[in-house]
Short mmCIF file of C-alpha atoms and ligand atoms in Angstrom, two decimals:
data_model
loop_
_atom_site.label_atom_id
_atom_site.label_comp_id
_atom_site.label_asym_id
_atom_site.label_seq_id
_atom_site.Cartn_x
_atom_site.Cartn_y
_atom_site.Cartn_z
CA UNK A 1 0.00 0.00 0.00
CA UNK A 2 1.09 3.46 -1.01
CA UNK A 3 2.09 5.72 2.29
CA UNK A 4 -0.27 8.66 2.65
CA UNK A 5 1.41 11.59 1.63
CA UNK A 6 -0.78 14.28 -0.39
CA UNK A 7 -3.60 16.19 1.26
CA UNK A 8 -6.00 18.51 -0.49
CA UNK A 9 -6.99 21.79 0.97
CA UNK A 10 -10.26 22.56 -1.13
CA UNK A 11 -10.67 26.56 -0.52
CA UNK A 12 -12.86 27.47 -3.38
CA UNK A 13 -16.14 27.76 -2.08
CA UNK A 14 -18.38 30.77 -2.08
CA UNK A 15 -18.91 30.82 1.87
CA UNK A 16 -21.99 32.37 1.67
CA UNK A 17 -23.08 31.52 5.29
CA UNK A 18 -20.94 33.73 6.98
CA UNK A 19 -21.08 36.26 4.43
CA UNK A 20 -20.33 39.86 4.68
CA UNK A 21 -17.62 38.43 6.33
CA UNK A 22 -16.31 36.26 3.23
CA UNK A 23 -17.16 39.12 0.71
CA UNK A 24 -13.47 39.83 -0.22
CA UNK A 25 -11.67 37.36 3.01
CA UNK A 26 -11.66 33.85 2.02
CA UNK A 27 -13.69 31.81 4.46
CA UNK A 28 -10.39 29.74 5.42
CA UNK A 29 -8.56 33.22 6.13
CA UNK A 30 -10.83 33.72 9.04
CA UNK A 31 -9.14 33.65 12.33
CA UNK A 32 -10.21 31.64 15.17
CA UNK A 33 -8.11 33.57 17.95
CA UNK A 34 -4.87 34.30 16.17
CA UNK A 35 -4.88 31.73 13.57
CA UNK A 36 -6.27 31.80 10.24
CA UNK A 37 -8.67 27.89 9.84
CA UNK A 38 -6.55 27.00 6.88
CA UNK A 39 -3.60 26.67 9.63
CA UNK A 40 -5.01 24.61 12.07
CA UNK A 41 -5.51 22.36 8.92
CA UNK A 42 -2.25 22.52 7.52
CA UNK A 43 -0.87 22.19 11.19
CA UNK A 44 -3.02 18.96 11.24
CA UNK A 45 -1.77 17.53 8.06
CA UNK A 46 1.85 17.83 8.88
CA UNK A 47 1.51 16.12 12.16
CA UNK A 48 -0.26 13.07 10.19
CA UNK A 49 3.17 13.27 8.34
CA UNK A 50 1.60 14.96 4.51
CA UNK A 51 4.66 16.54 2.42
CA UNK A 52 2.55 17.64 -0.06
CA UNK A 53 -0.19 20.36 -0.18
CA UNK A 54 -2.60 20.92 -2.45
CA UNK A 55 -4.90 23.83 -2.53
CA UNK A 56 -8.19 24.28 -4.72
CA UNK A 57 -8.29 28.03 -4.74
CA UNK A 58 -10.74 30.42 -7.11
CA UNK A 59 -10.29 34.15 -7.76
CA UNK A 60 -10.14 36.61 -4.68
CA UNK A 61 -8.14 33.97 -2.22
CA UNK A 62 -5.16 35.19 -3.35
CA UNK A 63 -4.60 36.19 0.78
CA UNK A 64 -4.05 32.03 0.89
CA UNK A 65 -1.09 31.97 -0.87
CA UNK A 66 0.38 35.30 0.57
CA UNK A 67 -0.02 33.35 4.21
CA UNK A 68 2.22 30.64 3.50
CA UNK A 69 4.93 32.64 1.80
CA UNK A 70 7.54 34.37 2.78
CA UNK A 71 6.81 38.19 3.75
CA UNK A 72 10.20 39.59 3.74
CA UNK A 73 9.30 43.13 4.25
CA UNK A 74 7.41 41.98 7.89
CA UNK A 75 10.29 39.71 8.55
CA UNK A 76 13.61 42.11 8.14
CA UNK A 77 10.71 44.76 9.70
CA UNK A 78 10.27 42.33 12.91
CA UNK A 79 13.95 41.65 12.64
CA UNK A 80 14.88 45.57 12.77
CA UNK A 81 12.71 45.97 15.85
CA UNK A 82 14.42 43.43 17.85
CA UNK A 83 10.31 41.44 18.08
CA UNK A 84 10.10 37.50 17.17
CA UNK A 85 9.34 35.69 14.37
CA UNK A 86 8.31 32.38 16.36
CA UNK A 87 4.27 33.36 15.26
CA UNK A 88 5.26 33.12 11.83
CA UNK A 89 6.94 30.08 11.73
CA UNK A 90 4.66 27.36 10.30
CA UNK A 91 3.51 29.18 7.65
CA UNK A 92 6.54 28.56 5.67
CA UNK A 93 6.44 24.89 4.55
CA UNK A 94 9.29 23.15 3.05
CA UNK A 95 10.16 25.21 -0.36
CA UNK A 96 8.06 23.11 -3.20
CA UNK A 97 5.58 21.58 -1.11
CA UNK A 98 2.48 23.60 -1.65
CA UNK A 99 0.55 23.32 -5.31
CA UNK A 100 -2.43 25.73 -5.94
CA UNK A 101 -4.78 24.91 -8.73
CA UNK A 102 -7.74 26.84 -9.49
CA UNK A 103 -11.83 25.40 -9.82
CA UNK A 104 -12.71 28.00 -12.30
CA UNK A 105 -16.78 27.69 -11.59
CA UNK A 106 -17.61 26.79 -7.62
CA UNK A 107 -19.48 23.67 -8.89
CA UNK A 108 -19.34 21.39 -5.60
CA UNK A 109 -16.61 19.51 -3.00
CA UNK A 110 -16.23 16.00 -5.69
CA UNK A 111 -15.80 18.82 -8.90
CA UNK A 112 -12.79 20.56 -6.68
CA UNK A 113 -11.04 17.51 -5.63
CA UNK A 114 -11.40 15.80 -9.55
CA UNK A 115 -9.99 19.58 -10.66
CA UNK A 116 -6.43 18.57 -8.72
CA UNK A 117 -6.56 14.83 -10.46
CA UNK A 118 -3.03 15.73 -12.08
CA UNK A 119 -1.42 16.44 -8.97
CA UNK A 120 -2.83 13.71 -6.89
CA UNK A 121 -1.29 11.16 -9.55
CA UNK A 122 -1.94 7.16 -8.70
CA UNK A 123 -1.82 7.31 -4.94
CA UNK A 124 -3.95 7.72 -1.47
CA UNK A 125 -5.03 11.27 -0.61
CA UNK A 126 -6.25 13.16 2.41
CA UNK A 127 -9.20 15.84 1.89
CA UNK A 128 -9.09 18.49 4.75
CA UNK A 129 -12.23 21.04 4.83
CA UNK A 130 -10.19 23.65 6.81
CA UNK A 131 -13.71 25.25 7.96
CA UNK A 132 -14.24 21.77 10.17
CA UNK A 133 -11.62 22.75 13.17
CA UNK A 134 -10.97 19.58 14.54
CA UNK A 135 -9.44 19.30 17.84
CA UNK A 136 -7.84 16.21 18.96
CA UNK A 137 -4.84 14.79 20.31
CA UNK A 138 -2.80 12.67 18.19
CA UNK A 139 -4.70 15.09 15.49
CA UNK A 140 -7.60 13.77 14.02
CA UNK A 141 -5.98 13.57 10.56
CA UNK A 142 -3.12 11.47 12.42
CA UNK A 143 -5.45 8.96 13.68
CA UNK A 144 -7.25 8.34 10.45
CA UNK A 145 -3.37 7.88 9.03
CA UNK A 146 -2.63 5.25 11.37
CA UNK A 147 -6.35 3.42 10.21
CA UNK A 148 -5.51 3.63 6.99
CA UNK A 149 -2.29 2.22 6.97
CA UNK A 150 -4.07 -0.41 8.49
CA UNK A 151 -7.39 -0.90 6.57
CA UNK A 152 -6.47 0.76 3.29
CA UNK A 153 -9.49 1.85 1.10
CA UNK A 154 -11.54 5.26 2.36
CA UNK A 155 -11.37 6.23 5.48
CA UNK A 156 -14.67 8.71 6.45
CA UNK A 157 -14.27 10.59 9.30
CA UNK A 158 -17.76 10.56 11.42
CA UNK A 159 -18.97 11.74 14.25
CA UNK A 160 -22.07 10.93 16.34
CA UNK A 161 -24.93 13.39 16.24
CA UNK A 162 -28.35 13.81 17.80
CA UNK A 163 -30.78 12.00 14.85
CA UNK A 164 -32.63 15.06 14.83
CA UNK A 165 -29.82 16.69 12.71
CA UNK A 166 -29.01 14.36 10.26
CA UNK A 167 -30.68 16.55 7.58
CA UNK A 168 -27.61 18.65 7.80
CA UNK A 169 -25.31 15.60 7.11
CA UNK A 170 -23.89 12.94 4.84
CA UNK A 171 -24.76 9.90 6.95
CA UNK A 172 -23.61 6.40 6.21
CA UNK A 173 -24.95 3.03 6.23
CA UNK A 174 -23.17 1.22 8.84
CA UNK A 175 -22.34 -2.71 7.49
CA UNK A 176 -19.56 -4.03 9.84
CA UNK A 177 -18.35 -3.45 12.93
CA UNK A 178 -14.44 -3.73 13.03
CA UNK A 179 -13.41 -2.52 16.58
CA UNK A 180 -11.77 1.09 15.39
CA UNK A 181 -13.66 1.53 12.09
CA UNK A 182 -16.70 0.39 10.93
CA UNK A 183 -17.41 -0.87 6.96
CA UNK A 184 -19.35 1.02 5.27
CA UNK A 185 -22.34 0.06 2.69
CA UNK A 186 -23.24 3.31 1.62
CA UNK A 187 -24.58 6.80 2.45
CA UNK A 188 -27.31 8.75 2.29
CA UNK A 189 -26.99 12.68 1.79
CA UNK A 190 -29.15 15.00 4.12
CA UNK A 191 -31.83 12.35 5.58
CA UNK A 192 -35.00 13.54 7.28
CA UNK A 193 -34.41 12.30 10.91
CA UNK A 194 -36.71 9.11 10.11
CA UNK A 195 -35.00 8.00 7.56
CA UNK A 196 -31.37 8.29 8.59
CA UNK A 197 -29.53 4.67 8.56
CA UNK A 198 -27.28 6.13 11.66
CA UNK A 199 -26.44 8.20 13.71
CA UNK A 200 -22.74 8.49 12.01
CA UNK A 201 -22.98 11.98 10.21
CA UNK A 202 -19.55 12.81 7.70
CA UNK A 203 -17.42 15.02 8.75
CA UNK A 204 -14.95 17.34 6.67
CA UNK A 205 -11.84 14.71 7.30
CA UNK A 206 -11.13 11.97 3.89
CA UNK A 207 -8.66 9.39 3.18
CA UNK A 208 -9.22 8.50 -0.55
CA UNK A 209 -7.97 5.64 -2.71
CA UNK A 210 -7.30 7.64 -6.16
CA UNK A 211 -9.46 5.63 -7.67
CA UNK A 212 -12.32 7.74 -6.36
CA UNK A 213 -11.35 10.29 -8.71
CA UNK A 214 -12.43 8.50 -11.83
CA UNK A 215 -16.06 8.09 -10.09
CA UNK A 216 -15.61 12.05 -9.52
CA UNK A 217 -15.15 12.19 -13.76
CA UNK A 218 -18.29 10.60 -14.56
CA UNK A 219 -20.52 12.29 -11.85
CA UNK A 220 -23.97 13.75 -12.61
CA UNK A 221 -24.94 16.96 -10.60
CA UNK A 222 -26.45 15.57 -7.50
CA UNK A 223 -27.96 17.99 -4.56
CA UNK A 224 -27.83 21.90 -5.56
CA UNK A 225 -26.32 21.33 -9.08
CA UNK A 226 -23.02 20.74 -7.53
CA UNK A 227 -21.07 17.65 -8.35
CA UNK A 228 -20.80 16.14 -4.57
CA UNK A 229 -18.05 14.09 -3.18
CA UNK A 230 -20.75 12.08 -0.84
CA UNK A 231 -22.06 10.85 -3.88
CA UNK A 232 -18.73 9.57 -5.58
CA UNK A 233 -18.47 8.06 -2.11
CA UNK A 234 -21.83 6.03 -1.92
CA UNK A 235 -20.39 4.56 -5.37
CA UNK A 236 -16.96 3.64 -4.20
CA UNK A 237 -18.75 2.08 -1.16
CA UNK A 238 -20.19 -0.90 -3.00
CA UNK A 239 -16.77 -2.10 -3.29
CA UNK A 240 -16.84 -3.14 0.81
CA UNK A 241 -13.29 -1.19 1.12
CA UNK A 242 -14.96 2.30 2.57
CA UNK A 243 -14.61 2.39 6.12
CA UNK A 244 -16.12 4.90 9.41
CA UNK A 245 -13.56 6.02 11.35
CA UNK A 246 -15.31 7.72 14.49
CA UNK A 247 -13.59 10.69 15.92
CA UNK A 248 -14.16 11.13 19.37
CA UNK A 249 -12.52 14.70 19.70
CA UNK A 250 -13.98 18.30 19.07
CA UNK A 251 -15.65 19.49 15.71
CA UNK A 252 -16.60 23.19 15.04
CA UNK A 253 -18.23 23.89 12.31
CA UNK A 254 -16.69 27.52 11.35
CA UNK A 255 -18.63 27.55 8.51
CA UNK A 256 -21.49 29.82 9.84
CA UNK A 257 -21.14 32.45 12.32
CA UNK A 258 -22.24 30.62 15.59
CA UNK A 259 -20.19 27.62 14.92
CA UNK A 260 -17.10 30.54 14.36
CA UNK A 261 -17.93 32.29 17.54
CA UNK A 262 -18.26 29.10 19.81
CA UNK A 263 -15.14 28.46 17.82
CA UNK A 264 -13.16 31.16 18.99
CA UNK A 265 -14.08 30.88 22.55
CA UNK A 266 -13.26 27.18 23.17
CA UNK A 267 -9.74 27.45 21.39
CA UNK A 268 -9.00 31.09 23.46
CA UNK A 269 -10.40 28.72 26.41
CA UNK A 270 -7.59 26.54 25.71
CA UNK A 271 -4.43 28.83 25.13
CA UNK A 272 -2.48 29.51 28.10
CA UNK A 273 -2.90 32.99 29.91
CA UNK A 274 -6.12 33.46 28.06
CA UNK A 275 -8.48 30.73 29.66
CA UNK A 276 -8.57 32.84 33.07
CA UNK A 277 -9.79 36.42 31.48
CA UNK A 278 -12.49 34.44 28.66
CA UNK A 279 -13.78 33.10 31.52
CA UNK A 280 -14.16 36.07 33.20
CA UNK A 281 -15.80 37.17 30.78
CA UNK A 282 -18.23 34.61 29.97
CA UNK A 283 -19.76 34.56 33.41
CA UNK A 284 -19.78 38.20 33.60
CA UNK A 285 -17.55 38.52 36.24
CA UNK A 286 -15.92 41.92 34.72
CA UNK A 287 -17.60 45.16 35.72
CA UNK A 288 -19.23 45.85 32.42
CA UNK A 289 -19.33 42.84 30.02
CA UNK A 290 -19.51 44.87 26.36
CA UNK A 291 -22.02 42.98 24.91
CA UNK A 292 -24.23 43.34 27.74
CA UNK A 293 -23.34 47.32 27.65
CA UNK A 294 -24.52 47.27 24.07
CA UNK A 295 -27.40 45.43 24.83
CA UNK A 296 -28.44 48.15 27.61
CA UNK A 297 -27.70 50.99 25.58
CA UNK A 298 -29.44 48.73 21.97
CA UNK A 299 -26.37 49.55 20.30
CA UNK A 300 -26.34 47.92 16.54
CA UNK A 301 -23.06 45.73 16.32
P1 UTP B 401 -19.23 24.33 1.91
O1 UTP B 401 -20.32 23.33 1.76
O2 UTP B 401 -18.98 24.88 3.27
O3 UTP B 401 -19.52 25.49 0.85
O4 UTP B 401 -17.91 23.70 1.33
P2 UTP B 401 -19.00 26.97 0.83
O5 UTP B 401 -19.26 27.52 -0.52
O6 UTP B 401 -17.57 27.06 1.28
O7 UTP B 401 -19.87 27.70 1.96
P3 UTP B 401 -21.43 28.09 2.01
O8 UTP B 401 -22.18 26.80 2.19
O9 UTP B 401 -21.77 28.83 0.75
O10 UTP B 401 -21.50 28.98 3.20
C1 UTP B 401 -17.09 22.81 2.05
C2 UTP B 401 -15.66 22.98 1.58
O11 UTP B 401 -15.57 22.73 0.17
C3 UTP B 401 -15.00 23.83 -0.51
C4 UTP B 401 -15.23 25.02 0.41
O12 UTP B 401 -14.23 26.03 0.19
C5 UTP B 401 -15.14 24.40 1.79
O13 UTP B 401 -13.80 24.28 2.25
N1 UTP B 401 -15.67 23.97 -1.81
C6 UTP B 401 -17.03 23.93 -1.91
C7 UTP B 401 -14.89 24.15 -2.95
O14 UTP B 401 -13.65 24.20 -2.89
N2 UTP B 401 -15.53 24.27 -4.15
C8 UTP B 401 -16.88 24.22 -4.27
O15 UTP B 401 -17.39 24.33 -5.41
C9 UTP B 401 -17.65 24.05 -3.11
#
């Protein structure tokens, strides 16, 4: 089996839920606490051990590639002052490493990936949706790694949700239980609650066989006109070799703004010297808590 060591970064969606915000700032430049999502991804990817970076980019995220460049004018300017560069180290990945192609029409997650078929080549493939911020320790990219290099085939990343939501989800047909992973059968895309096979919802985490990507070439338009990966992956299911892997640390959807604000506050939660005033703050323990000011005063924010 060929060792995992491509991941694709598709970052050429409209982001429409969270717009003004995404009007000219591509959604995966938004900064949960002092990090733009696309790094937590990239920072996930390189501890699952990916040399190779693939980005599916569109017109106005040009602010994607600036990040992981080198900005030599901030750098000698930082350097002049005497102030540390430490912050800016991992955005600089090994010289060569990153590939941007573009998806010249946003026409759906399985028409992005199939648009970076010529850089993916013959060989497994990770798919990271940077606005899922998963939190987990090894990362959760890591632990699907170590499945695959086990199992082989797809490896879904899953999570267990409340049946109520599974119209917001992919959710998959469970067939086998194998301890760590379960074999899938299929998947169903957006299920009223009373029709959902699971409780297993998909989540924005992929190992792929390449194989998947001749599926992708052949796809009809499925849900909202857009060529969708879930439905490539129902096909490739049929061949017994897709499998669940459950991740049992934290999602956050980022993608609209409550999931970005919760977002925020659980990561600032979790950096050192910050957890203490957040806190603080969130049970109102300061003097004059802005929101609530604004609230008092009906300020428009
Ligand atoms: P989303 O379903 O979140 O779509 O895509 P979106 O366009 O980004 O956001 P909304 O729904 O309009 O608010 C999931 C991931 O797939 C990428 C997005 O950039 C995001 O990382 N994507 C989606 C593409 O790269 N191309 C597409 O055509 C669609």
């Amino acid at each position: 089996m060929k060792k995992l060591r491509k991941a694709v970064f598709p970052v050429a969606g409209l982001g429409t839920r969270i717009l003004p915000a995404t009007k000219a700032i591509p959604k995966e430049m938004l900064t949960i606490v002092d990090k733009p999502l696309i790094q937590y991804a990239v920072e996930e990817a390189l501890e699952a051990g990916i040399e190779h970076f693939i980005f599916i980019t569109a017109r106005g995220k040009s602010a994607l590639e600036d990040h992981f460049d080198i900005a030599f004018e901030l750098e000698a300017t930082l350097h002049a002052r005497g102030k540390s560069k430490a912050p800016l180290a991992k955005t600089r990945l090994q010289p060569g490493s990153i590939s941007y192609v573009r998806q010249q029409e946003p026409l759906g997650l399985g028409h992005a990936i199939w648009c970076a078929r010529e850089l993916i080549g013959n060989e497994p493939f990770a798919v990271l949706l940077p606005d899922d911020l998963m939190v987990g320790s090894p990362s959760c990219l890591a632990q699907m790694a170590e499945v695959h290099a086990e199992h082989g085939g797809n490896i879904i990343c899953t999570q267990r949700i409340p049946r109520e939501e599974s119209g917001r989800y992919g959710i998959v047909i469970p067939e086998e239980d194998l301890g760590n992973v379960t074999r899938i059968g299929g998947m169903v895309e957006k299920p009223a609650p009373a029709d959902a096979p699971s409780d297993m919802a998909i989540v924005g985490r992929y190992i792929l066989e390449p194989d998947i990507l001749s599926l992708l070439a052949t796809q009809e338009r499925g849900a909202g006109g857009e060529i969708q990966l879930t439905d490539a992956l129902a096909r490739a299911a049929a061949k017994g070799t897709s499998f669940g892997f459950n991740f049992e640390g934290r999602r956050y959807d980022c993608g609209d703004a409550t999931g970005f604000v919760i977002a925020n506050l659980a990561i600032a939660m979790m950096r050192p010297g910050m957890t203490g005033p957040v806190e603080d703050f969130l049970s109102a323990r300061l003097p004059v808590a802005a929101g609530r000011a604004a609230e008092r005063s009906h300020v428009a924010l």
